[in-house]
DNA sequence: ACCAGTTGACC
DNA sequence: ATTTTGT
DNA sequence: ACAAAATGGTCAACTGGT
């Protein structure tokens, strides 16, 4: 199949808002793809290359060669080119990658170049992604969409489901079960603003799990072989040797566990997410030892490595038996039989909103992120964000100044969208930037912002309109994080707009000191000798 | 030996 | 990650 | 009820250049 066929489909899919029409367009193209093309077509129409990383990004695509006049590229050729780029590493690889990319894009027509660009950047904007491609594929092959979706979730991707479907047929799809060693799409949680609405969504009684702010992991064990997958099903086994060891010591031979990895301090409170994530992103212990040796010789400091531990909250597979369809209460019972308490997330079974609120308050007081409220009867809905799991986190609010706004893209084109947020410096009164947000804005608010901020603009560039720092906006966030980018040394985490405060003047906005109170009482500064 | 820019992954 | 919009 | 888009911040790895 020619790449042009997918580029054409992409244009057509983007042109309609009807999901059914999108599905039919996708189905027509997928029905025409041969067995060798199907996986690539499924992946590309879903907006993704088959390679997880190619080393190409927006910078690498900044200058493209003249487009070709006629389409000649085949899917196999394109996939091979990206495969080549993905495999390049070491000195000279960057130059080589640029050359390969230039050759590929030089053979592409203008429309194909735009399509490829969207694939590389994950920026297709056609109003259809993985889920709609599944529907299209199901229609093209006349299989039950629910069967296809389930297979995709259990096989880790729609591409894998497509491969199985085209090679082994419909029956093989229906027979798919969870397999030790193949990542299952993790179940996600909906969210609620407070404990009582969470309980209202889930129903009672409900389980309340302490929500840990770390790295989501799915751990597979088959005998001595242990594999750890991240939320996106990346294999991160090499980065978490302590977790491998802990799981190897369990009595069960075959396991698929769902949990969170983090580090606790001496006092039992969790380390900051930033430290945990940094540790988890660091390659194998061998490298760390080497780095420590090296820095010892140089007399420099290497940050002390954190002891990462896994805390599990679900069990999906045990010794030949899938537990995906089993109700949570049964999965929990089995989890408690198989794992010692030190490896489990703390949880309670609650009946009332008051009990839940007390559990939530206690968890937050101990430094944890919040709670996840779960329906005892629900099965494990792989890959879905259902009301059977609902997370709740404390919400903090500040009144901040808007110092600038950025022009939006895509459906926000032509509107001033992303706003720059600042607190007042308590001494000088000058705004200190703490981050940006585009969240919480309705279309109506976007219209208002565009008009309002245009009227108080002091400076304009291509992307950013600087404004007089007089507008006060009420912002919600999950907390603060240490920042080297922003001058106050902190940035807002998950900031979103609640409402504008036309009733407040700039002088009434919160100060940097007000915001920093969220960090808790200031820590004794260690003696800094250099 | 170190720095800066880019990419990719986590939340 | 969160939120809004549209089917 | 679900899917998609729009865009946030941080960190480590990697590469090329000084």
XYZ file of C-alpha atoms (C1' of nucleotides) in Angstrom:
566
model
C 0.000 0.000 0.000
C 1.147 3.519 -0.765
C 1.708 6.029 2.009
C -0.443 8.379 -0.029
C -3.470 6.218 0.654
C -3.095 6.821 4.390
C -2.412 10.515 3.892
C -5.590 10.713 1.841
C -7.556 8.891 4.527
C -6.096 11.195 7.145
C -7.346 14.258 5.268
C -10.808 12.761 4.883
C -11.031 11.669 8.534
C -9.979 15.102 9.721
C -12.649 16.691 7.506
C -15.646 15.091 9.237
C -16.718 15.300 12.850
C -18.953 12.253 12.715
C -17.300 9.403 14.521
C -19.214 6.912 12.466
C -17.990 8.522 9.272
C -14.425 8.487 10.587
C -14.769 4.819 11.471
C -16.069 4.001 7.982
C -13.247 5.857 6.271
C -10.694 4.057 8.420
C -12.394 0.725 7.770
C -12.346 1.196 3.996
C -8.622 1.847 3.964
C -7.787 -0.935 6.406
C -9.843 -3.403 4.355
C -7.568 -2.664 1.402
C -4.336 -3.188 3.321
C -2.658 -6.543 2.736
C -1.332 -8.699 5.566
C 2.120 -7.140 5.359
C 0.757 -3.611 5.438
C -1.957 -3.966 8.028
C 0.102 -3.451 11.170
C 1.737 -0.353 9.754
C -1.579 1.010 8.490
C -3.218 0.447 11.886
C -0.374 2.148 13.676
C -0.153 5.134 11.297
C -3.894 5.742 11.158
C -3.871 5.680 14.942
C -1.367 8.510 14.821
C 1.801 6.682 15.799
C 4.928 5.321 14.196
C 5.730 1.722 14.989
C 9.058 2.753 16.467
C 8.875 4.039 20.009
C 11.757 6.378 19.404
C 13.321 7.577 16.187
C 15.457 10.443 17.499
C 13.524 12.765 15.185
C 11.599 15.628 16.738
C 10.340 19.092 15.889
C 13.890 20.354 15.558
C 14.859 17.591 13.203
C 11.842 18.400 11.053
C 12.362 22.151 11.025
C 13.846 22.127 7.532
C 12.308 19.733 5.056
C 13.403 19.171 1.478
C 11.235 20.107 -1.498
C 8.281 17.723 -1.680
C 8.032 15.218 -4.534
C 5.436 15.713 -7.266
C 4.034 12.187 -7.342
C 3.484 9.689 -4.526
C 5.706 6.616 -4.736
C 6.501 5.726 -1.113
C 5.110 2.440 0.181
C 4.273 1.755 3.807
C 7.012 -0.847 4.001
C 9.615 1.588 2.714
C 8.561 4.272 5.163
C 8.556 1.862 8.093
C 11.994 0.596 7.059
C 13.344 4.143 6.983
C 12.099 4.853 10.503
C 13.405 1.506 11.676
C 16.808 2.478 10.337
C 16.657 5.826 12.126
C 15.548 4.191 15.363
C 18.549 1.873 15.280
C 21.150 4.620 14.870
C 23.293 5.546 17.863
C 26.772 6.690 18.749
C 29.043 9.278 17.157
C 27.847 10.367 13.741
C 24.375 8.962 14.274
C 22.752 12.349 14.388
C 24.202 13.367 11.044
C 23.204 10.051 9.544
C 19.677 10.330 10.931
C 19.273 13.758 9.386
C 20.386 12.359 6.039
C 17.978 9.428 6.193
C 15.126 11.722 7.175
C 15.954 14.137 4.375
C 15.927 11.319 1.843
C 12.592 9.978 3.119
C 10.898 13.363 3.195
C 12.380 14.214 -0.192
C 10.491 11.289 -1.703
C 7.226 12.372 -0.091
C 4.619 14.652 -1.629
C 3.533 17.738 0.275
C 0.552 15.925 1.749
C 2.683 12.921 2.679
C 5.243 15.186 4.314
C 2.529 16.740 6.441
C 1.218 13.297 7.378
C 4.678 11.989 8.290
C 5.349 15.110 10.303
C 2.149 14.494 12.246
C 3.199 10.901 12.890
C 6.671 11.789 14.104
C 5.393 14.525 16.401
C 2.273 12.659 17.501
C 0.368 15.596 16.162
C -2.035 14.166 13.580
C -5.128 15.996 14.858
C -7.620 14.006 12.834
C -10.113 13.443 15.642
C -9.371 9.749 15.676
C -6.782 7.790 17.517
C -6.332 4.273 18.732
C -9.928 3.711 19.845
C -11.491 4.769 16.569
C -8.962 2.777 14.576
C -10.050 -0.261 16.567
C -13.612 0.368 15.476
C -12.531 0.762 11.879
C -10.463 -2.390 12.001
C -13.327 -4.315 13.559
C -15.615 -3.186 10.775
C -13.092 -3.946 8.041
C -12.624 -7.504 9.303
C -16.187 -8.023 10.488
C -15.221 -8.795 14.073
C -16.981 -7.726 17.241
C -15.427 -4.379 18.267
C -15.542 -5.418 21.913
C -13.556 -8.569 21.149
C -10.989 -6.591 19.212
C -10.702 -3.973 21.928
C -10.234 -6.599 24.592
C -7.560 -8.354 22.577
C -5.752 -5.056 22.007
C -5.766 -4.285 25.724
C -4.418 -7.709 26.624
C -1.843 -7.818 23.847
C -0.570 -4.341 24.787
C -1.587 -2.607 21.532
C -4.014 -2.465 18.651
C -1.108 -3.226 16.336
C -0.510 -6.545 18.060
C -4.213 -7.360 17.851
C -4.165 -6.548 14.145
C -1.179 -8.831 13.640
C -2.919 -11.689 15.372
C -6.146 -11.073 13.506
C -4.550 -11.075 10.088
C -2.227 -14.002 10.754
C -4.359 -16.322 12.849
C -7.875 -15.133 12.284
C -10.908 -14.092 14.238
C -11.029 -17.046 16.598
C -7.519 -16.398 17.824
C -8.584 -12.861 18.735
C -11.470 -14.088 20.833
C -9.227 -16.574 22.594
C -6.695 -13.997 23.777
C -6.079 -13.967 27.511
C -3.551 -12.158 29.679
C -0.069 -13.589 29.227
C 2.801 -13.375 31.647
C 5.422 -11.306 29.845
C 3.034 -9.262 27.720
C 1.950 -5.959 29.208
C -1.764 -5.369 29.753
C -3.085 -1.816 29.287
C -3.425 -0.526 32.841
C -6.827 0.379 34.226
C -7.201 4.105 34.860
C -9.195 6.066 37.406
C -11.739 8.788 36.845
C -11.454 11.714 39.230
C -13.646 13.521 41.709
C -13.188 16.838 43.510
C -13.719 15.470 47.027
C -14.186 12.215 48.937
C -17.949 12.336 49.158
C -18.513 12.821 45.442
C -16.029 10.033 44.793
C -18.058 7.718 46.984
C -21.250 8.869 45.266
C -19.776 7.826 41.912
C -18.487 4.474 43.097
C -21.261 3.510 45.490
C -20.772 1.991 48.907
C -19.273 0.043 50.394
C -16.053 0.882 48.577
C -12.367 0.233 48.941
C -10.206 3.267 49.548
C -6.564 2.877 48.518
C -3.905 5.317 49.583
C -2.845 7.038 46.370
C 0.921 6.982 45.971
C 2.663 9.611 43.872
C 5.292 7.519 42.130
C 5.683 5.468 38.965
C 2.900 3.090 37.936
C 4.263 -0.395 37.315
C 2.958 -3.728 36.133
C 5.191 -6.546 37.261
C 5.164 -9.931 35.550
C 6.758 -12.983 37.042
C 7.231 -16.387 35.453
C 9.517 -18.418 37.665
C 12.815 -16.570 37.991
C 12.018 -14.301 35.091
C 10.618 -10.939 36.186
C 9.657 -8.112 33.835
C 8.503 -4.657 34.857
C 6.388 -2.490 32.582
C 5.628 1.202 32.933
C 2.216 2.736 32.464
C 2.909 3.053 28.741
C 4.118 -0.582 28.782
C 7.762 0.287 28.309
C 9.981 -2.441 29.721
C 11.742 -0.756 32.669
C 12.992 -3.930 34.382
C 16.629 -2.831 34.264
C 15.909 0.306 36.250
C 14.268 -1.367 39.209
C 16.470 -4.209 40.423
C 15.105 -3.940 43.983
C 11.589 -4.562 42.740
C 12.713 -7.569 40.704
C 14.293 -9.049 43.820
C 11.243 -8.442 45.977
C 8.920 -10.136 43.504
C 11.282 -13.069 43.026
C 11.039 -13.832 46.700
C 7.286 -14.299 46.614
C 5.945 -17.829 46.821
C 3.756 -17.698 43.702
C 5.418 -18.807 40.476
C 3.295 -16.876 38.008
C 2.052 -13.370 38.748
C 0.929 -10.175 37.113
C 0.834 -7.368 39.668
C -0.293 -3.762 39.372
C 1.198 -1.141 41.637
C 3.230 1.972 42.208
C 6.947 2.417 42.782
C 8.283 5.054 45.117
C 10.663 5.704 47.987
C 9.748 6.389 51.591
C 11.833 8.463 53.922
C 12.937 7.314 57.370
C 9.859 8.880 58.905
C 7.571 6.951 56.564
C 6.591 9.932 54.459
C 7.039 9.635 50.701
C 9.947 11.281 48.914
C 9.091 14.029 46.434
C 7.810 12.759 43.110
C 10.650 14.534 41.305
C 13.266 12.538 43.198
C 11.444 9.274 42.671
C 10.983 9.875 38.965
C 14.607 10.880 38.559
C 15.752 7.707 40.267
C 13.406 5.548 38.208
C 14.598 7.206 35.001
C 18.216 6.426 35.798
C 19.746 3.448 34.055
C 20.890 0.279 35.769
C 22.742 0.120 39.049
C 25.981 -0.729 37.260
C 26.049 2.716 35.719
C 25.339 4.291 39.076
C 28.156 2.454 40.760
C 30.475 3.557 37.978
C 29.282 7.136 38.374
C 29.769 6.988 42.129
C 33.311 5.626 41.730
C 34.126 8.285 39.233
C 32.765 11.084 41.332
C 34.524 9.743 44.427
C 37.802 10.086 42.540
C 36.872 13.568 41.431
C 35.674 14.450 44.896
C 32.296 15.507 43.532
C 28.889 14.663 44.909
C 26.529 12.225 43.271
C 22.968 12.488 44.568
C 22.326 9.652 46.938
C 20.275 6.989 45.206
C 16.840 6.369 46.644
C 15.684 2.922 47.631
C 12.721 2.427 45.354
C 10.052 0.033 46.542
C 6.931 -1.324 44.928
C 3.536 -1.166 46.567
C 0.945 -3.283 44.810
C -2.794 -2.745 44.723
C -4.014 -5.318 42.226
C -3.400 -8.829 41.001
C -4.339 -9.673 37.403
C -2.956 -13.147 37.000
C -1.935 -15.922 39.346
C -0.477 -19.334 38.530
C -2.262 -20.000 35.252
C -5.450 -18.182 36.142
C -6.603 -14.806 34.813
C -8.198 -12.633 37.479
C -9.196 -9.830 35.111
C -12.856 -10.659 35.236
C -12.898 -11.452 38.933
C -14.439 -8.769 41.173
C -11.981 -6.516 42.923
C -12.819 -7.998 46.296
C -11.648 -11.411 45.104
C -8.518 -10.014 43.526
C -7.725 -8.212 46.761
C -8.306 -11.338 48.821
C -5.849 -13.204 46.618
C -3.372 -10.322 46.692
C -3.433 -10.427 50.483
C -2.794 -14.147 50.441
C 0.141 -13.850 48.067
C 1.915 -10.702 49.245
C 3.159 -9.524 52.643
C 1.729 -6.225 53.879
C 5.007 -4.371 53.166
C 4.437 -4.915 49.479
C 0.837 -3.800 49.470
C -0.824 -0.419 49.243
C -2.699 0.522 52.393
C -6.441 0.339 51.981
C -9.675 0.327 53.901
C -13.188 -0.791 53.166
C -15.464 2.176 53.835
C -19.226 2.441 54.115
C -19.859 6.130 54.564
C -18.623 9.456 53.277
C -17.409 10.298 56.774
C -15.260 7.201 56.994
C -13.842 7.919 53.573
C -13.150 11.553 54.476
C -11.285 10.434 57.593
C -9.181 7.980 55.600
C -8.461 10.646 52.993
C -7.447 13.223 55.605
C -5.159 10.764 57.337
C -3.477 9.784 54.058
C -2.915 13.414 53.079
C -1.649 14.290 56.565
C 0.976 11.571 56.149
C 2.173 13.169 52.929
C 0.426 10.895 50.438
C -1.208 12.113 47.263
C -4.800 11.246 48.088
C -6.990 8.180 47.744
C -8.412 6.016 44.986
C -11.946 4.836 45.685
C -12.848 1.503 44.076
C -15.999 -0.531 43.547
C -15.620 -4.000 45.119
C -17.695 -5.671 42.397
C -15.841 -4.332 39.389
C -13.571 -6.374 37.173
C -10.253 -5.019 35.908
C -11.195 -2.788 32.981
C -7.902 -2.826 31.107
C -7.103 0.396 29.311
C -10.234 2.192 30.400
C -10.979 5.092 32.663
C -14.135 3.982 34.341
C -16.232 5.125 37.258
C -15.353 1.942 39.136
C -12.082 3.606 40.168
C -12.196 7.243 41.216
C -9.228 9.228 42.478
C -9.378 12.173 44.851
C -6.582 14.598 45.612
C -6.478 17.752 47.717
C -6.851 20.896 45.649
C -5.025 24.130 46.411
C -6.038 27.511 45.060
C -4.255 30.832 44.543
C -5.114 34.219 43.107
C -2.394 34.931 40.560
C -1.515 37.568 37.994
C -1.589 36.946 34.259
C 1.579 38.353 32.706
C 1.253 36.992 29.179
C -0.835 34.805 26.859
C 0.017 32.509 23.965
C -1.938 32.017 20.758
C -3.616 28.625 20.620
C -3.223 25.872 18.041
C -5.662 23.464 16.395
C -9.147 23.960 17.694
C -7.917 26.956 19.665
C -6.390 28.675 16.652
C -7.117 32.366 16.667
C -7.768 32.446 20.389
C -5.489 33.599 23.160
C -5.206 30.403 25.160
C -2.228 29.495 27.327
C -1.773 32.048 30.102
C 1.408 32.892 32.006
C 0.921 32.895 35.768
C 2.788 34.889 38.380
C 2.680 35.605 42.080
C 3.680 38.996 43.479
C 7.107 39.358 44.999
C 6.239 40.375 48.543
C 9.055 42.930 48.692
C 9.128 44.546 45.255
C 5.578 43.812 44.164
C 6.964 42.581 40.819
C 5.330 39.481 39.271
C 7.298 36.228 39.665
C 6.342 33.635 37.051
C 5.245 30.236 38.388
C 4.085 28.466 35.233
C 1.453 28.456 32.538
C -1.939 26.894 32.041
C -4.472 26.294 29.272
C -6.766 24.114 31.368
C -10.201 24.938 32.682
C -11.086 27.301 29.826
C -14.437 27.042 28.107
C -14.845 28.335 24.565
C -16.648 31.318 25.989
C -13.748 32.056 28.310
C -11.298 31.746 25.421
C -13.291 34.374 23.550
C -13.230 36.643 26.571
C -9.490 36.130 27.084
C -8.764 36.974 23.469
C -10.610 40.252 23.697
C -9.504 41.195 27.184
C -5.817 40.452 26.828
C -5.647 42.084 23.399
C -6.867 45.262 25.042
C -4.096 45.327 27.659
C -1.240 44.044 25.473
C 2.123 45.707 25.904
C 4.149 43.623 23.480
C 3.483 41.057 20.750
C 5.623 38.331 19.202
C 4.600 35.448 16.933
C 3.384 33.309 19.809
C 3.192 35.412 22.914
C 1.281 38.529 23.853
C 2.729 40.241 26.916
C 0.107 42.052 28.962
C -0.064 44.513 31.802
C 0.038 42.401 34.981
C -3.310 43.608 36.238
C -5.577 40.604 35.669
C -6.201 38.345 38.670
C -7.148 34.730 38.040
C -8.042 32.057 40.549
C -5.934 28.982 39.867
C -6.201 25.475 41.264
C -3.182 23.178 41.438
C -2.113 19.903 42.984
C 0.935 21.358 44.631
C 4.345 22.849 43.967
C 7.464 21.418 42.460
C 11.028 22.590 42.676
C 11.961 24.476 39.550
C 15.174 25.643 37.962
C 13.259 27.198 35.092
C 11.229 29.720 37.066
C 12.768 32.563 39.070
C 10.876 31.832 42.293
C 12.457 28.360 42.420
C 9.048 26.697 42.351
C 6.471 25.840 39.689
C 2.808 24.946 39.977
C 1.885 21.304 39.434
C -1.171 20.706 37.211
C -2.399 24.299 37.296
C -5.875 25.053 35.942
C -8.150 28.080 35.770
C -11.108 28.159 38.136
C -12.343 31.686 37.320
C -11.209 35.215 36.740
C -11.421 37.666 39.610
C -12.392 41.015 38.095
C -13.274 42.068 41.621
C -9.632 41.892 42.678
C -6.801 44.286 41.961
C -3.220 43.244 41.242
C -2.223 44.231 44.758
C -4.636 41.623 46.103
C -3.001 38.735 44.253
C -1.145 36.153 46.327
C 2.541 36.710 46.984
C 5.348 34.249 46.333
C 5.571 33.744 50.096
C 1.844 32.917 50.206
C 2.347 30.294 47.513
C 5.465 28.841 49.080
C 3.627 28.171 52.302
C 2.366 25.088 50.510
C 5.835 23.632 50.864
C 5.332 23.579 54.587
C 7.497 25.240 57.252
C 10.843 26.298 55.799
C 13.579 23.743 56.347
C 16.730 24.768 58.237
C 19.120 25.829 55.501
C 22.265 23.680 55.652
C 25.530 25.590 56.003
C 26.551 26.336 52.471
C 30.344 26.444 52.177
C 31.746 26.398 48.675
C 35.951 17.027 30.583
C 32.144 19.646 30.336
C 28.066 22.199 28.318
C 23.868 22.972 25.542
C 20.250 21.431 22.734
C 17.041 17.816 21.647
C 14.219 13.889 22.531
C 11.359 10.866 25.122
C 9.120 9.371 29.282
C 7.064 10.107 33.804
C 3.417 12.625 36.276
C -1.089 14.774 34.231
C -6.520 17.955 33.858
C -10.262 19.923 31.579
C -13.732 20.823 27.935
C -16.155 19.445 23.869
C -18.602 16.452 20.780
C -20.602 11.962 19.404
C -19.814 7.032 28.832
C -16.111 7.493 25.959
C -12.639 9.566 23.015
C -10.001 13.262 21.534
C -7.543 17.590 21.760
C -4.935 21.050 23.921
C -0.890 21.864 26.385
C 1.704 21.919 31.590
C 6.734 20.736 34.250
C 10.728 17.859 35.331
C 14.343 14.702 34.573
C 17.925 11.448 32.221
C 20.040 9.961 27.991
C 22.223 11.039 23.970
C 24.853 13.735 20.589
C 27.701 17.291 18.851
C 30.676 20.918 19.776
C 34.128 23.626 22.736
